[in-house]
mmCIF file of C-alpha atoms and ligand atoms in Angstrom:
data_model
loop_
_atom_site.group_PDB
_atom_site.id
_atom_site.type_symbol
_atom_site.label_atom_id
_atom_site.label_comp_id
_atom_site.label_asym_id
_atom_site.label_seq_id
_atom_site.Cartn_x
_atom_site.Cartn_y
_atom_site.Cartn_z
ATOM 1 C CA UNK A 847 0.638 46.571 -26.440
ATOM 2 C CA UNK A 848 0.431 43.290 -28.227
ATOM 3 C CA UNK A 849 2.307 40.222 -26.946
ATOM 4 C CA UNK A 850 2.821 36.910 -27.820
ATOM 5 C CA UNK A 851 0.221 35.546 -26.222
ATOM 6 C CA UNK A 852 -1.943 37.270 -28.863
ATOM 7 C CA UNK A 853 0.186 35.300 -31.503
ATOM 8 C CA UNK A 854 -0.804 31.787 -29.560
ATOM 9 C CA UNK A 855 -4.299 32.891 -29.739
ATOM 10 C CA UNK A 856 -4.258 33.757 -33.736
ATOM 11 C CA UNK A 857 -2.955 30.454 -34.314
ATOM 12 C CA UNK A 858 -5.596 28.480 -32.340
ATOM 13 C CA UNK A 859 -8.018 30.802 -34.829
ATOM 14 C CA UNK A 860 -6.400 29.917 -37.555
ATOM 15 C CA UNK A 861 -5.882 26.576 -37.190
ATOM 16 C CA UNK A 862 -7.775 24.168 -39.853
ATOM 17 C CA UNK A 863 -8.273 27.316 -41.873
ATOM 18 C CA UNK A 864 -4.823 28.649 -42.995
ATOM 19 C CA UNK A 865 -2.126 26.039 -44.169
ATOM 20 C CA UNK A 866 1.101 25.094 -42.109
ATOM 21 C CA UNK A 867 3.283 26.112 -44.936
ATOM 22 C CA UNK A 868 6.930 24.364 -45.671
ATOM 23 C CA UNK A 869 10.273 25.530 -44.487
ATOM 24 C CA UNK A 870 12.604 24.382 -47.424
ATOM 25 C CA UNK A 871 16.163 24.802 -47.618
ATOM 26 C CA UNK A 872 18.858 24.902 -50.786
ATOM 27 C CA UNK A 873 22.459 23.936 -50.543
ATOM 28 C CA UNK A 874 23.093 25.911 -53.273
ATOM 29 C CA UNK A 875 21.510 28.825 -51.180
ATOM 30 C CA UNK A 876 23.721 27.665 -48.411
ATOM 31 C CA UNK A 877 26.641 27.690 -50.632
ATOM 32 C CA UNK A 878 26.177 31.001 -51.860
ATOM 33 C CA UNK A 879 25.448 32.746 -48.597
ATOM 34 C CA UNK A 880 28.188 30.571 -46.788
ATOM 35 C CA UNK A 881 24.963 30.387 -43.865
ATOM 36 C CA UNK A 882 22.007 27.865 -43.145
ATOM 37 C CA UNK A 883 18.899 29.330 -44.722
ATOM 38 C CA UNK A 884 15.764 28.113 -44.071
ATOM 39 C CA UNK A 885 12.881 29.361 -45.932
ATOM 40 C CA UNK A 886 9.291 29.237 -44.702
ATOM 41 C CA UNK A 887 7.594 29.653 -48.002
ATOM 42 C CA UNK A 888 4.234 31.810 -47.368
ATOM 43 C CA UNK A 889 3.912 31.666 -51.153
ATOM 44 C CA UNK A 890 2.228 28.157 -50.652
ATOM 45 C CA UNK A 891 -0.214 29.696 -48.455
ATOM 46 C CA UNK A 892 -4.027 29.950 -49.270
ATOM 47 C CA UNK A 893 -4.332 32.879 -51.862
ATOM 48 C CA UNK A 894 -0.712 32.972 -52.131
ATOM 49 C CA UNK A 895 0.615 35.284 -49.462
ATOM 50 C CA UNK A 896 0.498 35.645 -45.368
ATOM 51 C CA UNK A 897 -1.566 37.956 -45.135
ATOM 52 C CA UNK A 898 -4.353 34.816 -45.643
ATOM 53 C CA UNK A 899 -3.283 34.954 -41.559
ATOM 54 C CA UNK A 900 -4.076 38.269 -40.290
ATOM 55 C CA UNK A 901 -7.056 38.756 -42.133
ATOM 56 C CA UNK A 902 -8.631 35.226 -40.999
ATOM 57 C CA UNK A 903 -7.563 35.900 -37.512
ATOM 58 C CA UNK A 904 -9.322 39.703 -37.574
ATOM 59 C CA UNK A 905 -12.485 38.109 -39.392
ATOM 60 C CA UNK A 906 -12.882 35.452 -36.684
ATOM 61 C CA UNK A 907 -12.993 38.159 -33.969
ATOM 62 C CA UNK A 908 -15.681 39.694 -35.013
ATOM 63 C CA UNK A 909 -19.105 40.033 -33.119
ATOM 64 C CA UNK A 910 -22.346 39.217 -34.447
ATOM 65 C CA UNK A 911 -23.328 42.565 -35.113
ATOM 66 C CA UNK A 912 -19.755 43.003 -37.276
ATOM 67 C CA UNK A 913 -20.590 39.926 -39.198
ATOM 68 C CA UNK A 914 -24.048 41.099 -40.405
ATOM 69 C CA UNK A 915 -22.434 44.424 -41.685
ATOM 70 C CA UNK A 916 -19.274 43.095 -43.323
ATOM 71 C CA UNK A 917 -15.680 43.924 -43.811
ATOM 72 C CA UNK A 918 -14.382 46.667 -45.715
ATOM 73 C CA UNK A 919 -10.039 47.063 -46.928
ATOM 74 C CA UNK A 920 -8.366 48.976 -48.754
ATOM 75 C CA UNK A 921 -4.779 46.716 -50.360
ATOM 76 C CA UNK A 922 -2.464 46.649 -53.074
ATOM 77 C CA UNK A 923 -3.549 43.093 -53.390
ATOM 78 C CA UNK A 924 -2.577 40.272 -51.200
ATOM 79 C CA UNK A 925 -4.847 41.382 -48.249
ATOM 80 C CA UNK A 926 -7.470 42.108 -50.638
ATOM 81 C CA UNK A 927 -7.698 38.580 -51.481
ATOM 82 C CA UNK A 928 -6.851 37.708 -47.981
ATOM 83 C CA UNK A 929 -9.932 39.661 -46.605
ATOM 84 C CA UNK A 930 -12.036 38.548 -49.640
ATOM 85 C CA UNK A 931 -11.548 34.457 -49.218
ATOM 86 C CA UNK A 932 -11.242 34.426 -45.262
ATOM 87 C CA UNK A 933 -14.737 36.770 -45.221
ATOM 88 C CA UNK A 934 -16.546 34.521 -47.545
ATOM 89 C CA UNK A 935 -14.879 31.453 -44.792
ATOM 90 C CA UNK A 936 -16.802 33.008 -42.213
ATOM 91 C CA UNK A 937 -20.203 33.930 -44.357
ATOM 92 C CA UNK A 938 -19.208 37.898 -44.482
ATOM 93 C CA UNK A 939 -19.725 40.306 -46.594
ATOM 94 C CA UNK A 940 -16.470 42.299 -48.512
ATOM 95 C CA UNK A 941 -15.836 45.520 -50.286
ATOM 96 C CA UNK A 942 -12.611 46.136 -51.140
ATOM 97 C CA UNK A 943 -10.443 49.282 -52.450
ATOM 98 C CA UNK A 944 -7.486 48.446 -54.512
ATOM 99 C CA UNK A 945 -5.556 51.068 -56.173
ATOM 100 C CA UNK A 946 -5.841 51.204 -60.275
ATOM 101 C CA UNK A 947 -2.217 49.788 -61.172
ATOM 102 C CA UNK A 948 -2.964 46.560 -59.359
ATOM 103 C CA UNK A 949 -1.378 43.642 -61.025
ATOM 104 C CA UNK A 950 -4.375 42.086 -62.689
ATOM 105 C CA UNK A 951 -4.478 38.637 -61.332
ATOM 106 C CA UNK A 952 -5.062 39.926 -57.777
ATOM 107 C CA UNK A 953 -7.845 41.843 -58.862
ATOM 108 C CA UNK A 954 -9.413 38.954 -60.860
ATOM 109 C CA UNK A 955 -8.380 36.831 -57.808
ATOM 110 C CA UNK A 956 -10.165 39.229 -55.363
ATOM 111 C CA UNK A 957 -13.361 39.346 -57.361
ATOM 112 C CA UNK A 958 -13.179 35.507 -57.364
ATOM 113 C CA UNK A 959 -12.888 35.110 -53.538
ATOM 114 C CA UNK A 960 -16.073 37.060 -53.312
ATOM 115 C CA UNK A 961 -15.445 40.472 -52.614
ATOM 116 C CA UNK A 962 -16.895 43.480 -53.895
ATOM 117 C CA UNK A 963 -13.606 45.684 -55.459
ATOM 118 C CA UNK A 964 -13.685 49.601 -55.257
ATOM 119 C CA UNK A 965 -10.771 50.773 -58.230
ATOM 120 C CA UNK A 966 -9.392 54.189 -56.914
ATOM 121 C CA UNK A 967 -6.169 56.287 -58.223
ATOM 122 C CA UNK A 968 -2.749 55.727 -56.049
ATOM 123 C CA UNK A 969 -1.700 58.942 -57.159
ATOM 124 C CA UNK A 970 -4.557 61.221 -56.300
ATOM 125 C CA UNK A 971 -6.645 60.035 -53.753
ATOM 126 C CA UNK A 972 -6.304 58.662 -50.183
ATOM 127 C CA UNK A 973 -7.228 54.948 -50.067
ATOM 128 C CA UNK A 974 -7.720 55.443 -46.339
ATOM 129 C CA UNK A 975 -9.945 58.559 -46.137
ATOM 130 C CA UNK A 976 -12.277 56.186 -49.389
ATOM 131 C CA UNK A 977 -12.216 52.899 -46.969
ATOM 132 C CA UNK A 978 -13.420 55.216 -43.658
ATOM 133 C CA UNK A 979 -16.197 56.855 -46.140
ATOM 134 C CA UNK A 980 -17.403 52.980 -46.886
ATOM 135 C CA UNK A 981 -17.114 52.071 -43.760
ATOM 136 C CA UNK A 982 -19.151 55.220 -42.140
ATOM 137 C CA UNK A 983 -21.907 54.881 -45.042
ATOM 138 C CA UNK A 984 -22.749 51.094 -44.897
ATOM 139 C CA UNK A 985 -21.581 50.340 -40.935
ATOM 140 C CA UNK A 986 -18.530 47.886 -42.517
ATOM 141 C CA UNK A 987 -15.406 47.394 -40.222
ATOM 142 C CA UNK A 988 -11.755 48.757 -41.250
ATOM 143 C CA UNK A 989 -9.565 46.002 -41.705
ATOM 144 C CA UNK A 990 -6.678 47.457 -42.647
ATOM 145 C CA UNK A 991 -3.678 45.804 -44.450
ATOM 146 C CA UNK A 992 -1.249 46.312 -41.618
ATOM 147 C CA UNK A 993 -1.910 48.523 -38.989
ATOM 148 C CA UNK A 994 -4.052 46.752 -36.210
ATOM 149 C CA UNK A 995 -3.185 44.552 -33.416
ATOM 150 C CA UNK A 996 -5.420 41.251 -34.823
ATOM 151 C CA UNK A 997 -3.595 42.114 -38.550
ATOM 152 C CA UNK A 998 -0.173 41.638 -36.732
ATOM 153 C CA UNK A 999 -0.982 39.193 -33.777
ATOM 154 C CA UNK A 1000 -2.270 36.541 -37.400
ATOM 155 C CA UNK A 1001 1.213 37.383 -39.441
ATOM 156 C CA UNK A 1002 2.786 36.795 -36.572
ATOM 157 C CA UNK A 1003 1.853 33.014 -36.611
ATOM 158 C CA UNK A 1004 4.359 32.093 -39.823
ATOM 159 C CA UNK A 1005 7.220 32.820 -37.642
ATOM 160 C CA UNK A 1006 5.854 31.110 -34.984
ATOM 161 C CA UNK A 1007 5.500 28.008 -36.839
ATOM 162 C CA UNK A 1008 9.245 28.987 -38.460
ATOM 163 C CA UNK A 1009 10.462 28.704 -34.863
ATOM 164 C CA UNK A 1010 8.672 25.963 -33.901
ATOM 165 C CA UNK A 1011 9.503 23.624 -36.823
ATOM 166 C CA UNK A 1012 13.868 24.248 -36.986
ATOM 167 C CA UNK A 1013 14.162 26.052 -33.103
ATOM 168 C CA UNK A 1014 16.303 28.976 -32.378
ATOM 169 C CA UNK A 1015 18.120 31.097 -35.032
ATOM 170 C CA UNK A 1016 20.754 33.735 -35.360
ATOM 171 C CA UNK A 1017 18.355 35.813 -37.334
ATOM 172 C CA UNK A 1018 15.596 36.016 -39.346
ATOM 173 C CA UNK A 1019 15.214 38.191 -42.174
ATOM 174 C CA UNK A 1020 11.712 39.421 -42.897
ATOM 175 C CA UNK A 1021 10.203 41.996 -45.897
ATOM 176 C CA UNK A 1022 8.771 44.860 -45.105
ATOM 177 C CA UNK A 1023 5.818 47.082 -46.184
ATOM 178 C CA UNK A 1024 3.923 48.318 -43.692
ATOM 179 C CA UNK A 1025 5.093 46.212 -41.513
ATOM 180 C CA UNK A 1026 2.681 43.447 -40.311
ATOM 181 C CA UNK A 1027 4.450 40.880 -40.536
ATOM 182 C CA UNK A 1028 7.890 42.385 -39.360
ATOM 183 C CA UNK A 1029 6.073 43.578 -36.204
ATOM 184 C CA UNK A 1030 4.483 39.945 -36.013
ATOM 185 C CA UNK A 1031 7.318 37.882 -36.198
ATOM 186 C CA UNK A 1032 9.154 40.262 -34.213
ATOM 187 C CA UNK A 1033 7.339 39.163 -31.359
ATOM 188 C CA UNK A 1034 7.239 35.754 -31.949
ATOM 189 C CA UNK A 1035 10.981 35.843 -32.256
ATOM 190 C CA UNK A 1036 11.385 37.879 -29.182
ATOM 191 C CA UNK A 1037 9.497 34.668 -27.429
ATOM 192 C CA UNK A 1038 10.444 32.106 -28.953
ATOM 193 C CA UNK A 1039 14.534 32.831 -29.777
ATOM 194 C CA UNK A 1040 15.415 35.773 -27.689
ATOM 195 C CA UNK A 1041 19.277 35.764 -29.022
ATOM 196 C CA UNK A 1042 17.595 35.876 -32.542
ATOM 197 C CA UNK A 1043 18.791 39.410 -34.499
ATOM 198 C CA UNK A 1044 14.978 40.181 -36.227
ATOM 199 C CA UNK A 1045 15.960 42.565 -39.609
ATOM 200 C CA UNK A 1046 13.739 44.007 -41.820
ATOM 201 C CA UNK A 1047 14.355 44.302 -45.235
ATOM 202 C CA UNK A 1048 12.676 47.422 -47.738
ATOM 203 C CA UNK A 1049 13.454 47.892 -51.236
ATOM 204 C CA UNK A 1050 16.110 50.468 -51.633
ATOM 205 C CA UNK A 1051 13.542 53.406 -53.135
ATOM 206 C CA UNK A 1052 10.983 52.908 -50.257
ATOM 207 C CA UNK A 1053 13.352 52.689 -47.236
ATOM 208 C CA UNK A 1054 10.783 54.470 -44.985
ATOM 209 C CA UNK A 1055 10.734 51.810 -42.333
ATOM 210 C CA UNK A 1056 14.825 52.334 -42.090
ATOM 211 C CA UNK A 1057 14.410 55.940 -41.933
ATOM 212 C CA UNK A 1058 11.751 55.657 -39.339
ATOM 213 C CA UNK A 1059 13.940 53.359 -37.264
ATOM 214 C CA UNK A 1060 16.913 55.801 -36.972
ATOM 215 C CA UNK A 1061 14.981 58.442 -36.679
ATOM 216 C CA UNK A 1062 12.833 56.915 -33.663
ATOM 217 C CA UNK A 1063 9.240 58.291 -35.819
ATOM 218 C CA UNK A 1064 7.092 57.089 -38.338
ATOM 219 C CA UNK A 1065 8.488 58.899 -41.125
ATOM 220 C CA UNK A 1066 6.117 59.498 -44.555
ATOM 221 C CA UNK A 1067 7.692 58.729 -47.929
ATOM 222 C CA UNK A 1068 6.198 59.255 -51.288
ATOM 223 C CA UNK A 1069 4.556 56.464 -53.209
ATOM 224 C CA UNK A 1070 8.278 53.943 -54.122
ATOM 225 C CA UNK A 1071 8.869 53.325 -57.457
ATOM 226 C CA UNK A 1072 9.411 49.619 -56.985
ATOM 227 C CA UNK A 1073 8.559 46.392 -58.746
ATOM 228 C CA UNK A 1074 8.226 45.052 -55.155
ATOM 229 C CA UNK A 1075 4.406 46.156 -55.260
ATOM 230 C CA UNK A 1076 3.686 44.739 -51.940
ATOM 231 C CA UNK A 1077 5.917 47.407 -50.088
ATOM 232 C CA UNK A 1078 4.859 50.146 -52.356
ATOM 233 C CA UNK A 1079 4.140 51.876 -48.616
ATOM 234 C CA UNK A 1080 4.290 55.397 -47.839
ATOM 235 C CA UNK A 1081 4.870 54.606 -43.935
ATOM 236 C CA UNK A 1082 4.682 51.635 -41.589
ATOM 237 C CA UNK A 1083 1.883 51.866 -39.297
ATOM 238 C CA UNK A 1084 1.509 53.272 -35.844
ATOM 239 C CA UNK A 1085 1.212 50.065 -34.020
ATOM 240 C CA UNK A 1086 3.554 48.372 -35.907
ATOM 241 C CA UNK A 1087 6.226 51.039 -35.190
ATOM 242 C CA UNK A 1088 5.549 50.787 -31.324
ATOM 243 C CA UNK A 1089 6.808 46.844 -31.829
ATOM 244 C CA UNK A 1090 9.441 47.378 -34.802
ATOM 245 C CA UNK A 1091 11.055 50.197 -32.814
ATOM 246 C CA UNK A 1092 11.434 48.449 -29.767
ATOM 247 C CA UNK A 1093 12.349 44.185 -31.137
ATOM 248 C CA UNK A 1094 13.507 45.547 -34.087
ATOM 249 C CA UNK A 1095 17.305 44.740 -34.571
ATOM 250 C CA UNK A 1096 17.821 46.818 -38.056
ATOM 251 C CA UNK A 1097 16.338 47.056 -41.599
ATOM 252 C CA UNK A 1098 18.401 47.271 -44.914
ATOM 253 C CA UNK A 1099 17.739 47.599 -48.258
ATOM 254 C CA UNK A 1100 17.846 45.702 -51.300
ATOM 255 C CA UNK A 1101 17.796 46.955 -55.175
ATOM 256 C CA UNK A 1102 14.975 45.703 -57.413
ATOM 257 C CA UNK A 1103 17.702 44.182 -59.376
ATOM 258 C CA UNK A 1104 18.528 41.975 -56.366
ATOM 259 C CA UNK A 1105 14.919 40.979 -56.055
ATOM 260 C CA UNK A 1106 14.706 39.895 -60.082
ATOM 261 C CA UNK A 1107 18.376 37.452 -59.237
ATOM 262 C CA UNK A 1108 16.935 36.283 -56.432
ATOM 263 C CA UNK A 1109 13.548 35.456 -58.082
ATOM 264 C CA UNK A 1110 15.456 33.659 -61.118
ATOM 265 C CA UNK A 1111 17.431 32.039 -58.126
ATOM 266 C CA UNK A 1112 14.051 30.669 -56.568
ATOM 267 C CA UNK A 1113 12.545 29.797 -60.293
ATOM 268 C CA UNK A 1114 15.639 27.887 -61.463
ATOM 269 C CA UNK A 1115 17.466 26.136 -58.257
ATOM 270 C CA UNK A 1116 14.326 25.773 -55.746
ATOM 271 C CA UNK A 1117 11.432 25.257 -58.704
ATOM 272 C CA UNK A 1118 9.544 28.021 -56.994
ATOM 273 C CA UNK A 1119 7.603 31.399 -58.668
ATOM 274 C CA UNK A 1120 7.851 34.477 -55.858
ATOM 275 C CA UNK A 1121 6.508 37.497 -56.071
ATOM 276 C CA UNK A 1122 9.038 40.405 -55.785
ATOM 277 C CA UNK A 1123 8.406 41.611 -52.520
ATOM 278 C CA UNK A 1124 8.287 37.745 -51.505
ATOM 279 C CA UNK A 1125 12.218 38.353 -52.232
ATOM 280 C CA UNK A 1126 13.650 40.661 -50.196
ATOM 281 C CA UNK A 1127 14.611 38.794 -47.293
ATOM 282 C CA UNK A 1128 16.383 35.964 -49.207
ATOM 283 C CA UNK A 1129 18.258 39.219 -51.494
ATOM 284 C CA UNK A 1130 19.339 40.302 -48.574
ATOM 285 C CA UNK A 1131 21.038 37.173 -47.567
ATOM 286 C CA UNK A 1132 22.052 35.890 -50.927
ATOM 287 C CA UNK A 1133 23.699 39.240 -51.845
ATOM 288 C CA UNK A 1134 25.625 39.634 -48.373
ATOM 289 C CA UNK A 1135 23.875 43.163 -47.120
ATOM 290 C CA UNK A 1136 23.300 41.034 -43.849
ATOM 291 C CA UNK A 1137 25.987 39.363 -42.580
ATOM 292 C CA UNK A 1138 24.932 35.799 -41.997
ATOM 293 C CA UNK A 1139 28.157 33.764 -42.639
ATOM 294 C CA UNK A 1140 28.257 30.848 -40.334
ATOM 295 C CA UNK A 1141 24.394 31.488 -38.797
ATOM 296 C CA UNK A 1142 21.279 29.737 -39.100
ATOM 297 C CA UNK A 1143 19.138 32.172 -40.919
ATOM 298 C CA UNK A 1144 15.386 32.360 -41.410
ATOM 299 C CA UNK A 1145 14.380 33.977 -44.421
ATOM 300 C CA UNK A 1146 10.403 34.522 -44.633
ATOM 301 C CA UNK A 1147 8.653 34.368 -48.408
ATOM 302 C CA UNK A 1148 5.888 36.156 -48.401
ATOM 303 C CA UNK A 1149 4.212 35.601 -51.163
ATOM 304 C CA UNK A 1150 3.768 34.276 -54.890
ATOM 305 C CA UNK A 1151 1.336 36.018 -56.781
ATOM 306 C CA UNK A 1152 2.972 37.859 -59.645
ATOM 307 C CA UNK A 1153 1.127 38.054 -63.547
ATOM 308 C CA UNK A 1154 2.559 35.439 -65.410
ATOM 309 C CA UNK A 1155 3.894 38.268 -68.303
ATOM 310 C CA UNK A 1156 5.805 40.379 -65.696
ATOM 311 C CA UNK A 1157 7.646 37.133 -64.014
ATOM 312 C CA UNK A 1158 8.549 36.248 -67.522
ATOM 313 C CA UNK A 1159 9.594 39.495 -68.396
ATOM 314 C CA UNK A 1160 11.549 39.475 -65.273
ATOM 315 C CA UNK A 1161 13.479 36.334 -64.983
ATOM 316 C CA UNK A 1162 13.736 36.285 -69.170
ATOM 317 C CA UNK A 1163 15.860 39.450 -68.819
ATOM 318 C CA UNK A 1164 19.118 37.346 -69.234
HETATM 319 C C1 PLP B 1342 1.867 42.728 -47.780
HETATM 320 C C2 PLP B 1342 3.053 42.030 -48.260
HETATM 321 C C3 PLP B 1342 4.318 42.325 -47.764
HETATM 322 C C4 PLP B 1342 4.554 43.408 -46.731
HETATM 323 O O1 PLP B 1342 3.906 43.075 -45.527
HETATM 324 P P1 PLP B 1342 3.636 44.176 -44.413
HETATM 325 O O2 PLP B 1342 2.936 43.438 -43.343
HETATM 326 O O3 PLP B 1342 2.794 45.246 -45.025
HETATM 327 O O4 PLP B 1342 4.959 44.713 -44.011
HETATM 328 C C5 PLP B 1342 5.396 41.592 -48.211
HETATM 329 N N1 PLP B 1342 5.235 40.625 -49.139
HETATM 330 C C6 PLP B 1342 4.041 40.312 -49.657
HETATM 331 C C7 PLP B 1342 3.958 39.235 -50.661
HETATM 332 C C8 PLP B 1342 2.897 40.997 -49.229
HETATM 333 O O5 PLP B 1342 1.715 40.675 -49.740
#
């Protein structure tokens, strides 16, 4: 079972490599939610996302032997580009299996990092059954996106450094696909501000990771029909449930209308583009589904890569 030890260690392996990203705050924000937000903004990390952390921290573990064979994913995006840039970092070699409705600029981005990208068909095949084919056939390791103990012990890291920049809150909200980086920050929180309530947030048509949490199970969705695409997940992960079911306060939902107001919120009062999924935590505070009235609140962003079209077509919609 991980602990946060393994979070000190990813951040001594990441250090120099990923950035120490801001925590910004809004008094409009504050206004609106009546709390004390503070936002660590993971959309200024390197390839726009957290999951530059995990994937970095997995990478550098690797033995020789590992190295020479390379890395192979499978990702909606953000890891892909995660694993791509942080194995070209280390001299690796990538392949990478993204699904064929991939926003394009993570697939151009992915290609430009370096890796080698495998298109397959969300709908009809199983992304995990094509990544342990690659990595059987050329001897590649399985990183996958969220579900391994280096993955989560390396997202983990942004909430240590949340913690360690403003100190203790009354909760931090955190978005959740498959939930690396709830299980991550979980356990930083759980060290580092044990009073701290730790809520995930899904969108409302992939609440899998709620229904798993009452339920005590994993428990298998279909494929969400979101615009968050980074928690288009059919399940969280097995060792991300073992930590999310036990320092796991609660997870709510948010609508993907929520997500486009808070995005236009982030554009127009904090100058910032994030991604959908990069908005659920902050939806959930700004639109009262967690009560935060009076609290200091962290709200992790996750992430900022969204095509250019769709974010206009999303925060132009009056
Ligand atoms: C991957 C991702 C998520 C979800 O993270 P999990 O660790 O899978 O729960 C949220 N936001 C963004 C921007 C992502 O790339």
């Amino acid at each position: 079972m991980l602990t946060y030890a393994d979070i000190e260690q990813a951040a001594q392996r990441i250090l120099g490599a990923a950035h120490r990203t801001p925590v910004l705050t809004s008094r409009t924000a504050d206004q609106r939610s009546g709390a004390q937000l503070f936002f660590k903004c993971e959309n200024f990390q390197r390839i726009g996302a957290f999951k530059f952390r995990g994937a970095y921290n997995a990478l550098a573990r690797f033995t020789e032997d590992q190295r020479r064979a390379g890395v192979v994913t499978f990702s909606s995006g953000n890891h892909a580009q995660a694993i791509a840039l942080s194995a070209s970092l280390l001299g690796i070699r990538s392949a990478i299996i993204m699904p064929h409705d991939a926003p394009a600029l993570k697939v151009a981005a992915t290609k430009g990092y370096g890796g080698e990208v495998i298109i397959y068909d969300r709908y009809k095949e199983d992304r995990e059954e094509i990544g342990r084919r690659l990595a059987q056939e050329r001897g590649m390791t399985l990183i996958p996106p969220y579900d391994h103990p280096d993955v989560i012990a390396g997202q983990g890291t942004a909430a240590k450094e949340l913690f360690d920049e403003v100190g203790p809150l009354d909760v931090l909200l955190v978005c959740l696909g498959g939930g690396g980086l709830l299980a991550g920050s979980a356990l930083a929180a759980r060290a580092l501000s044990p009073g701290c309530k730790v809520i995930g947030v899904e969108p409302e048509l992939g609440n899998d990771g709620q229904q798993s949490l009452r339920k005590g199970e994993v428990v298998h969705i279909g494929v969400p029909d979101t615009i968050a695409d980074g928690a288009k997940v059919t399940h969280v992960g097995d060792h991300n449930f073992d930590v999310i079911k036990r320092d796991v306060d609660d997870i709510v939902t948010v609508s993907d209308a929520q997500l486009v107001d808070a995005m236009k919120f982030f554009a127009e009062r904090m100058k910032m583009i994030v991604e959908p999924t990069g908005c659920l935590g902050a939806a959930a505070a700004l639109n009262g589904i967690v009560p935060v009235e009076g609290k200091k609140v962290g709200i992790l962003i996750s992430g900022g890569n969204v095509d250019l079209a769709a974010f206009a077509r999303f925060v132009g919609a009056a």
